[in-house]
């Protein structure tokens, strides 16, 4: 239904976490506000090509262009503390940077 543009607010209620894409509007980041009853919301910013310092296994660094986005995670501190929220954000970033890292979780 979402791909057809027919998703209603009722179809999207009752979840634990929302993922929102502010990047589709050219926005780099934002401060997502929790939906009532949800534990967290993750916002993806625009993906832009930027210079990035890549360090190889020998410790040699080189500046290379890379696709970069900004993530913003808001969470209910009654359910999630800052340490866990930070680890979740770190892990999401790691999987986006190298999707094969997700296999290490299984």
PDB file of C-alpha atoms in Angstrom:
ATOM      1  CA  UNK A   1       0.000   0.000   0.000  1.00  0.00           C
ATOM      2  CA  UNK A   2       2.832   2.424   0.793  1.00  0.00           C
ATOM      3  CA  UNK A   3       4.295   2.179  -2.711  1.00  0.00           C
ATOM      4  CA  UNK A   4       0.879   2.990  -4.133  1.00  0.00           C
ATOM      5  CA  UNK A   5       0.538   6.050  -1.866  1.00  0.00           C
ATOM      6  CA  UNK A   6      -2.450   4.562  -0.045  1.00  0.00           C
ATOM      7  CA  UNK A   7      -1.008   4.194   3.466  1.00  0.00           C
ATOM      8  CA  UNK A   8      -3.264   5.662   6.154  1.00  0.00           C
ATOM      9  CA  UNK A   9      -2.190   6.841   9.617  1.00  0.00           C
ATOM     10  CA  UNK A  10      -3.972   3.808  11.080  1.00  0.00           C
ATOM     11  CA  UNK A  11      -1.802   1.524   8.901  1.00  0.00           C
ATOM     12  CA  UNK A  12       1.310   3.068  10.432  1.00  0.00           C
ATOM     13  CA  UNK A  13       0.255   3.014  14.094  1.00  0.00           C
ATOM     14  CA  UNK A  14       1.141   0.481  16.776  1.00  0.00           C
ATOM     15  CA  UNK A  15       4.847   0.244  15.977  1.00  0.00           C
ATOM     16  CA  UNK A  16       7.862   0.412  18.258  1.00  0.00           C
ATOM     17  CA  UNK A  17      10.216   2.389  16.011  1.00  0.00           C
ATOM     18  CA  UNK A  18       9.717   4.736  13.082  1.00  0.00           C
ATOM     19  CA  UNK A  19      12.240   5.336  10.310  1.00  0.00           C
ATOM     20  CA  UNK A  20      11.857   8.688   8.583  1.00  0.00           C
ATOM     21  CA  UNK A  21      13.668  10.042   5.553  1.00  0.00           C
ATOM     22  CA  UNK A  22      14.164  13.800   5.754  1.00  0.00           C
ATOM     23  CA  UNK A  23      16.886  13.483   3.116  1.00  0.00           C
ATOM     24  CA  UNK A  24      14.297  13.150   0.370  1.00  0.00           C
ATOM     25  CA  UNK A  25      13.709  16.883   0.861  1.00  0.00           C
ATOM     26  CA  UNK A  26      17.433  17.696   0.645  1.00  0.00           C
ATOM     27  CA  UNK A  27      17.723  18.056   4.421  1.00  0.00           C
ATOM     28  CA  UNK A  28      20.973  16.850   5.995  1.00  0.00           C
ATOM     29  CA  UNK A  29      19.619  16.213   9.475  1.00  0.00           C
ATOM     30  CA  UNK A  30      16.860  17.009  11.913  1.00  0.00           C
ATOM     31  CA  UNK A  31      15.638  16.234  15.383  1.00  0.00           C
ATOM     32  CA  UNK A  32      12.940  13.601  15.037  1.00  0.00           C
ATOM     33  CA  UNK A  33      10.136  13.715  17.604  1.00  0.00           C
ATOM     34  CA  UNK A  34       8.801  10.451  18.992  1.00  0.00           C
ATOM     35  CA  UNK A  35       5.363   9.350  17.913  1.00  0.00           C
ATOM     36  CA  UNK A  36       3.043   8.633  20.868  1.00  0.00           C
ATOM     37  CA  UNK A  37       3.604   5.132  22.240  1.00  0.00           C
ATOM     38  CA  UNK A  38       6.818   4.458  20.310  1.00  0.00           C
ATOM     39  CA  UNK A  39      10.264   3.796  21.785  1.00  0.00           C
ATOM     40  CA  UNK A  40      12.360   5.476  19.090  1.00  0.00           C
ATOM     41  CA  UNK A  41      12.532   7.245  15.745  1.00  0.00           C
ATOM     42  CA  UNK A  42      15.475   7.206  13.338  1.00  0.00           C
ATOM     43  CA  UNK A  43      15.889   9.981  10.758  1.00  0.00           C
ATOM     44  CA  UNK A  44      18.036   9.585   7.633  1.00  0.00           C
ATOM     45  CA  UNK A  45      19.464  12.741   6.074  1.00  0.00           C
ATOM     46  CA  UNK A  46      20.343  13.401   2.450  1.00  0.00           C
ATOM     47  CA  UNK A  47      23.042  11.202   0.943  1.00  0.00           C
ATOM     48  CA  UNK A  48      25.834  13.352  -0.453  1.00  0.00           C
ATOM     49  CA  UNK A  49      29.223  12.621  -1.964  1.00  0.00           C
ATOM     50  CA  UNK A  50      31.891  14.010   0.371  1.00  0.00           C
ATOM     51  CA  UNK A  51      35.641  13.668   0.812  1.00  0.00           C
ATOM     52  CA  UNK A  52      36.316  10.938   3.368  1.00  0.00           C
ATOM     53  CA  UNK A  53      39.527   9.751   4.977  1.00  0.00           C
ATOM     54  CA  UNK A  54      39.880   6.006   4.436  1.00  0.00           C
ATOM     55  CA  UNK A  55      42.474   4.144   6.511  1.00  0.00           C
ATOM     56  CA  UNK A  56      43.660   0.752   5.280  1.00  0.00           C
ATOM     57  CA  UNK A  57      44.813  -2.166   7.466  1.00  0.00           C
ATOM     58  CA  UNK A  58      48.390  -0.871   7.397  1.00  0.00           C
ATOM     59  CA  UNK A  59      47.289   2.462   8.839  1.00  0.00           C
ATOM     60  CA  UNK A  60      47.806   4.376   5.602  1.00  0.00           C
ATOM     61  CA  UNK A  61      45.171   7.057   5.083  1.00  0.00           C
ATOM     62  CA  UNK A  62      43.872   8.385   1.811  1.00  0.00           C
ATOM     63  CA  UNK A  63      41.121  10.882   1.034  1.00  0.00           C
ATOM     64  CA  UNK A  64      38.489   9.367  -1.236  1.00  0.00           C
ATOM     65  CA  UNK A  65      34.992  10.449  -2.277  1.00  0.00           C
ATOM     66  CA  UNK A  66      32.298   8.575  -0.374  1.00  0.00           C
ATOM     67  CA  UNK A  67      28.515   8.607  -0.104  1.00  0.00           C
ATOM     68  CA  UNK A  68      27.724   9.998   3.352  1.00  0.00           C
ATOM     69  CA  UNK A  69      24.476  10.514   5.243  1.00  0.00           C
ATOM     70  CA  UNK A  70      23.580  11.789   8.684  1.00  0.00           C
ATOM     71  CA  UNK A  71      21.524   9.723  11.114  1.00  0.00           C
ATOM     72  CA  UNK A  72      19.576  11.109  14.056  1.00  0.00           C
ATOM     73  CA  UNK A  73      18.037   8.847  16.683  1.00  0.00           C
ATOM     74  CA  UNK A  74      15.548  10.004  19.290  1.00  0.00           C
ATOM     75  CA  UNK A  75      14.402   7.574  21.946  1.00  0.00           C
ATOM     76  CA  UNK A  76      12.293   7.454  25.078  1.00  0.00           C
ATOM     77  CA  UNK A  77      14.698   7.543  28.032  1.00  0.00           C
ATOM     78  CA  UNK A  78      12.134   5.719  30.147  1.00  0.00           C
ATOM     79  CA  UNK A  79      12.826   2.682  27.950  1.00  0.00           C
ATOM     80  CA  UNK A  80      16.325   3.190  26.529  1.00  0.00           C
ATOM     81  CA  UNK A  81      19.339   4.815  28.169  1.00  0.00           C
ATOM     82  CA  UNK A  82      21.897   6.908  26.306  1.00  0.00           C
ATOM     83  CA  UNK A  83      24.505   4.155  26.145  1.00  0.00           C
ATOM     84  CA  UNK A  84      22.181   1.668  24.455  1.00  0.00           C
ATOM     85  CA  UNK A  85      20.800   4.317  22.108  1.00  0.00           C
ATOM     86  CA  UNK A  86      24.341   5.272  21.097  1.00  0.00           C
ATOM     87  CA  UNK A  87      25.263   1.634  20.479  1.00  0.00           C
ATOM     88  CA  UNK A  88      22.196   1.125  18.302  1.00  0.00           C
ATOM     89  CA  UNK A  89      23.118   4.193  16.255  1.00  0.00           C
ATOM     90  CA  UNK A  90      26.728   2.979  15.968  1.00  0.00           C
ATOM     91  CA  UNK A  91      25.596  -0.460  14.803  1.00  0.00           C
ATOM     92  CA  UNK A  92      23.212   0.964  12.207  1.00  0.00           C
ATOM     93  CA  UNK A  93      26.043   3.134  10.879  1.00  0.00           C
ATOM     94  CA  UNK A  94      28.354   0.114  10.711  1.00  0.00           C
ATOM     95  CA  UNK A  95      25.836  -1.914   8.725  1.00  0.00           C
ATOM     96  CA  UNK A  96      25.235   0.964   6.307  1.00  0.00           C
ATOM     97  CA  UNK A  97      28.995   1.379   5.823  1.00  0.00           C
ATOM     98  CA  UNK A  98      29.561  -2.365   5.350  1.00  0.00           C
ATOM     99  CA  UNK A  99      26.363  -4.444   4.987  1.00  0.00           C
ATOM    100  CA  UNK A 100      28.305  -7.695   5.492  1.00  0.00           C
ATOM    101  CA  UNK A 101      28.780  -6.728   9.164  1.00  0.00           C
ATOM    102  CA  UNK A 102      25.131  -7.654   9.669  1.00  0.00           C
ATOM    103  CA  UNK A 103      26.093 -11.294   9.123  1.00  0.00           C
ATOM    104  CA  UNK A 104      28.233 -11.170  12.271  1.00  0.00           C
ATOM    105  CA  UNK A 105      25.053 -10.673  14.317  1.00  0.00           C
ATOM    106  CA  UNK A 106      23.565 -14.031  13.372  1.00  0.00           C
TER     107      UNK A 106
END
